[in-house]
Amino acid sequence: MDIETWTKMDHWFDERLVGADPALQAAVEATRAAGIPEIQVSPTQGKFLMVLAAALGARSVLEIGTLAGYSTIWLARGIAASARVLTLERNEKYAEVARSNLQRAGVSDRAQVRVGVASDSLRQLIAEGADFDLVFIDADKSGYPDYLTAALQLTHAGSVIVADNVVRDGRVLDEASSDVDVRGIRRYIQMLAAEPRLLSSALQTVGEKGYDGFAISRVQR
Ligand code: SAH
Ligand code: DHB
Ligand code: MG
């Protein structure tokens, strides 16, 4: 099995479970046109996040790492019209494209982009006493340990924390790696393992985005 089969399989699922989606297609095209790297989640992964948000009945969702708002659209679609997604992005240009993508997708009433370095925005949110039912961590991988520490202060028993890209073609196995992303993810998983407040697992994924994976944790208390 190789990426060609994984991609075909992804498209097979897309055709059946996602379908043609003009707003999402336009969002991907706008991302490309703006010269933004196309590192958003795949359609099946995006809809997976939507199902998760819906299953939790999430009233408040925090995303760390917006890019052009592709995953944000999916998360917003999984929540009620009166619920909210807040997404954090440090790049002003990406945030602008994201806002326009959210608008086009008809979810700008429930999804807000906050521009800034995530660690600063998270500190502000903690000071504000913000609280989330679902946190999706997907910004710089070296920051994941700090984002987890913040997420634990921004959630309650029953909240779920998901982290993207915890496999990276298996490079995360390399304990001697000097790659700051790999080191950040390894430390993140170590923190999950040592944290009694979290019930955690991980799921490897293959598909049109290659070989990667998600970690998932439920806040227990
Ligand atoms: N969640 C998006 C993809 C996010 S890509 C999707 O699936 O559609 C990662 C994003 O995190 C990039 O846009 C990058 O600019 C942003 N980012 C990286 N480091 C950051 C930081 N320290 N603070 C805020 N955003 C950051
Ligand atoms: C990268 C970041 C991501 O969040 C992702 O899903 C894939 C790739 C990256 O920085 O290369
Ligand atoms: Mg990602």
Short mmCIF file of C-alpha atoms in Angstrom, two decimals, residues 3-219:
data_model
loop_
_atom_site.label_atom_id
_atom_site.label_comp_id
_atom_site.label_asym_id
_atom_site.label_seq_id
_atom_site.Cartn_x
_atom_site.Cartn_y
_atom_site.Cartn_z
CA ILE A 3 0.05 7.07 -1.02
CA GLU A 4 -1.63 6.40 -4.36
CA THR A 5 -3.95 3.83 -2.78
CA TRP A 6 -4.47 5.95 0.34
CA THR A 7 -5.39 8.92 -1.84
CA LYS A 8 -7.81 6.86 -3.95
CA MET A 9 -9.38 5.52 -0.77
CA ASP A 10 -9.69 9.06 0.63
CA HIS A 11 -11.40 10.18 -2.60
CA TRP A 12 -13.70 7.17 -2.42
CA PHE A 13 -14.76 8.19 1.09
CA ASP A 14 -14.98 11.87 0.04
CA GLU A 15 -17.37 11.06 -2.80
CA ARG A 16 -19.63 9.07 -0.47
CA LEU A 17 -19.36 10.84 2.89
CA VAL A 18 -18.35 14.40 2.10
CA GLY A 19 -19.64 15.16 -1.42
CA ALA A 20 -19.13 18.21 -3.58
CA ASP A 21 -18.85 21.20 -1.30
CA PRO A 22 -18.50 24.57 -3.11
CA ALA A 23 -17.62 26.53 0.05
CA LEU A 24 -14.81 24.16 1.01
CA GLN A 25 -13.55 23.90 -2.55
CA ALA A 26 -13.49 27.71 -2.76
CA ALA A 27 -11.63 27.83 0.56
CA VAL A 28 -8.92 25.50 -0.77
CA GLU A 29 -8.70 27.50 -4.01
CA ALA A 30 -8.40 30.78 -2.09
CA THR A 31 -5.64 29.21 0.04
CA ARG A 32 -3.75 28.22 -3.10
CA ALA A 33 -4.34 31.60 -4.80
CA ALA A 34 -2.93 33.42 -1.76
CA GLY A 35 0.22 31.28 -1.88
CA ILE A 36 -0.54 29.77 1.54
CA PRO A 37 0.89 26.25 2.01
CA GLU A 38 -1.82 23.61 1.60
CA ILE A 39 -1.31 21.92 4.93
CA GLN A 40 -4.94 21.89 6.01
CA VAL A 41 -6.56 18.65 7.13
CA SER A 42 -8.08 16.46 4.40
CA PRO A 43 -11.85 16.50 3.75
CA THR A 44 -12.37 13.19 5.58
CA GLN A 45 -10.30 14.43 8.53
CA GLY A 46 -12.21 17.72 8.53
CA LYS A 47 -15.53 15.92 8.60
CA PHE A 48 -14.15 13.68 11.34
CA LEU A 49 -13.59 16.84 13.43
CA MET A 50 -17.14 17.95 12.59
CA VAL A 51 -18.55 14.63 13.82
CA LEU A 52 -16.49 14.90 17.01
CA ALA A 53 -17.70 18.45 17.74
CA ALA A 54 -21.29 17.36 17.08
CA ALA A 55 -20.96 14.19 19.19
CA LEU A 56 -19.72 16.27 22.12
CA GLY A 57 -22.51 18.79 21.64
CA ALA A 58 -19.70 21.34 21.94
CA ARG A 59 -20.81 24.85 22.89
CA SER A 60 -17.29 26.29 22.70
CA VAL A 61 -14.39 25.15 20.54
CA LEU A 62 -10.81 26.43 20.55
CA GLU A 63 -8.52 25.85 17.58
CA ILE A 64 -4.81 26.65 17.80
CA GLY A 65 -3.52 27.18 14.23
CA THR A 66 -6.09 28.51 11.74
CA LEU A 67 -4.16 28.62 8.44
CA ALA A 68 -6.94 29.63 6.01
CA GLY A 69 -9.83 28.36 8.12
CA TYR A 70 -10.45 25.03 6.42
CA SER A 71 -10.59 22.95 9.62
CA THR A 72 -12.35 25.90 11.30
CA ILE A 73 -15.22 25.61 8.81
CA TRP A 74 -15.60 21.92 9.63
CA LEU A 75 -15.55 22.54 13.40
CA ALA A 76 -18.08 25.38 13.01
CA ARG A 77 -20.37 23.10 11.02
CA GLY A 78 -20.34 20.58 13.89
CA ILE A 79 -21.75 22.99 16.46
CA ALA A 80 -25.08 24.75 16.98
CA ALA A 81 -25.65 28.21 15.48
CA SER A 82 -25.48 29.68 19.00
CA ALA A 83 -22.18 27.89 19.84
CA ARG A 84 -18.74 29.35 19.10
CA VAL A 85 -15.36 28.47 17.59
CA LEU A 86 -12.37 30.65 18.41
CA THR A 87 -9.33 30.04 16.24
CA LEU A 88 -5.82 31.40 16.86
CA GLU A 89 -3.45 32.44 14.07
CA ARG A 90 -0.24 34.47 14.18
CA ASN A 91 -0.08 35.27 10.45
CA GLU A 92 -2.22 38.34 9.59
CA LYS A 93 -2.45 37.44 5.92
CA TYR A 94 -3.59 33.88 6.65
CA ALA A 95 -6.15 35.23 9.13
CA GLU A 96 -7.56 37.57 6.47
CA VAL A 97 -7.97 34.71 3.99
CA ALA A 98 -9.49 32.61 6.78
CA ARG A 99 -12.07 35.30 7.60
CA SER A 100 -13.11 35.49 3.97
CA ASN A 101 -13.33 31.67 3.76
CA LEU A 102 -15.46 31.54 6.93
CA GLN A 103 -17.73 34.24 5.52
CA ARG A 104 -18.18 32.41 2.23
CA ALA A 105 -18.97 29.19 4.10
CA GLY A 106 -21.66 31.01 6.09
CA VAL A 107 -20.12 30.36 9.50
CA SER A 108 -18.58 33.75 10.32
CA ASP A 109 -21.35 34.32 12.89
CA ARG A 110 -20.05 31.43 14.99
CA ALA A 111 -16.31 31.33 14.13
CA GLN A 112 -13.91 34.08 15.14
CA VAL A 113 -10.23 34.41 14.24
CA ARG A 114 -7.91 35.95 16.85
CA VAL A 115 -4.59 37.15 15.42
CA GLY A 116 -1.50 36.78 17.56
CA VAL A 117 1.15 34.39 18.75
CA ALA A 118 -0.77 31.47 20.25
CA SER A 119 1.06 31.53 23.60
CA ASP A 120 0.02 35.19 24.06
CA SER A 121 -3.60 34.58 23.03
CA LEU A 122 -3.78 31.55 25.33
CA ARG A 123 -2.47 33.59 28.26
CA GLN A 124 -5.17 36.20 27.55
CA LEU A 125 -7.86 33.54 27.35
CA ILE A 126 -6.78 32.06 30.69
CA ALA A 127 -6.88 35.55 32.24
CA GLU A 128 -10.38 36.02 30.77
CA GLY A 129 -11.50 32.75 32.38
CA ALA A 130 -12.39 31.22 29.01
CA ASP A 131 -13.57 27.61 28.97
CA PHE A 132 -13.86 25.19 26.03
CA ASP A 133 -15.53 21.85 25.38
CA LEU A 134 -13.16 20.94 22.54
CA VAL A 135 -9.61 22.06 21.78
CA PHE A 136 -7.92 21.28 18.45
CA ILE A 137 -4.14 21.80 18.58
CA ASP A 138 -2.63 22.27 15.10
CA ALA A 139 -0.11 25.17 15.18
CA ASP A 140 3.70 24.90 15.43
CA LYS A 141 4.54 21.45 16.71
CA SER A 142 7.33 22.68 19.00
CA GLY A 143 4.66 24.61 20.91
CA TYR A 144 2.41 21.58 21.58
CA PRO A 145 3.66 21.03 25.17
CA ASP A 146 2.82 24.65 26.10
CA TYR A 147 -0.51 24.43 24.27
CA LEU A 148 -1.40 21.35 26.30
CA THR A 149 -0.56 23.13 29.56
CA ALA A 150 -2.80 26.02 28.48
CA ALA A 151 -5.55 23.67 27.26
CA LEU A 152 -5.69 22.05 30.70
CA GLN A 153 -6.44 25.48 32.16
CA LEU A 154 -9.07 26.21 29.52
CA THR A 155 -11.15 23.03 29.79
CA HIS A 156 -13.30 21.10 32.27
CA ALA A 157 -14.15 17.46 33.02
CA GLY A 158 -15.61 16.03 29.82
CA SER A 159 -13.72 18.36 27.47
CA VAL A 160 -11.74 16.77 24.65
CA ILE A 161 -8.30 17.84 23.40
CA VAL A 162 -7.19 16.69 19.93
CA ALA A 163 -3.71 17.23 18.48
CA ASP A 164 -2.91 16.89 14.76
CA ASN A 165 0.30 15.60 13.18
CA VAL A 166 1.56 13.35 15.96
CA VAL A 167 3.15 10.82 13.56
CA ARG A 168 4.82 12.77 10.72
CA ASP A 169 5.68 9.79 8.54
CA GLY A 170 6.93 7.99 11.64
CA ARG A 171 9.67 10.56 12.29
CA VAL A 172 8.24 10.96 15.80
CA LEU A 173 9.76 7.53 16.62
CA ASP A 174 13.26 9.04 16.48
CA GLU A 175 14.20 9.69 20.08
CA ALA A 176 17.51 11.28 18.99
CA SER A 177 15.85 13.68 16.56
CA SER A 178 17.04 17.28 16.69
CA ASP A 179 13.92 18.42 14.78
CA VAL A 180 12.05 20.81 17.10
CA ASP A 181 8.70 19.61 15.72
CA VAL A 182 9.47 15.97 16.47
CA ARG A 183 10.78 16.88 19.91
CA GLY A 184 7.63 18.91 20.63
CA ILE A 185 5.35 16.04 19.67
CA ARG A 186 7.37 13.49 21.65
CA ARG A 187 7.19 15.73 24.70
CA TYR A 188 3.44 16.23 24.14
CA ILE A 189 2.84 12.46 24.15
CA GLN A 190 5.04 12.08 27.22
CA MET A 191 2.92 14.73 28.97
CA LEU A 192 -0.29 12.90 28.03
CA ALA A 193 1.17 9.71 29.47
CA ALA A 194 2.09 11.40 32.75
CA GLU A 195 -1.07 13.47 33.20
CA PRO A 196 -3.61 11.86 35.55
CA ARG A 197 -6.26 14.38 34.51
CA LEU A 198 -6.25 13.03 30.94
CA LEU A 199 -7.51 9.83 29.35
CA SER A 200 -5.50 9.65 26.13
CA SER A 201 -4.93 7.66 22.99
CA ALA A 202 -3.58 8.16 19.47
CA LEU A 203 -4.74 7.16 16.00
CA GLN A 204 -2.45 6.85 12.98
CA THR A 205 -3.90 8.03 9.68
CA VAL A 206 -3.06 7.55 6.00
CA GLY A 207 -4.67 9.36 3.09
CA GLU A 208 -4.16 12.13 0.60
CA LYS A 209 -2.11 14.01 3.23
CA GLY A 210 0.28 11.06 3.62
CA TYR A 211 1.03 9.24 6.86
CA ASP A 212 0.28 11.08 10.08
CA GLY A 213 -2.04 10.89 13.07
CA PHE A 214 -4.10 12.43 15.84
CA ALA A 215 -3.80 12.24 19.61
CA ILE A 216 -7.06 12.47 21.55
CA SER A 217 -7.58 13.11 25.25
CA ARG A 218 -10.58 13.48 27.52
CA VAL A 219 -10.26 15.70 30.55
#
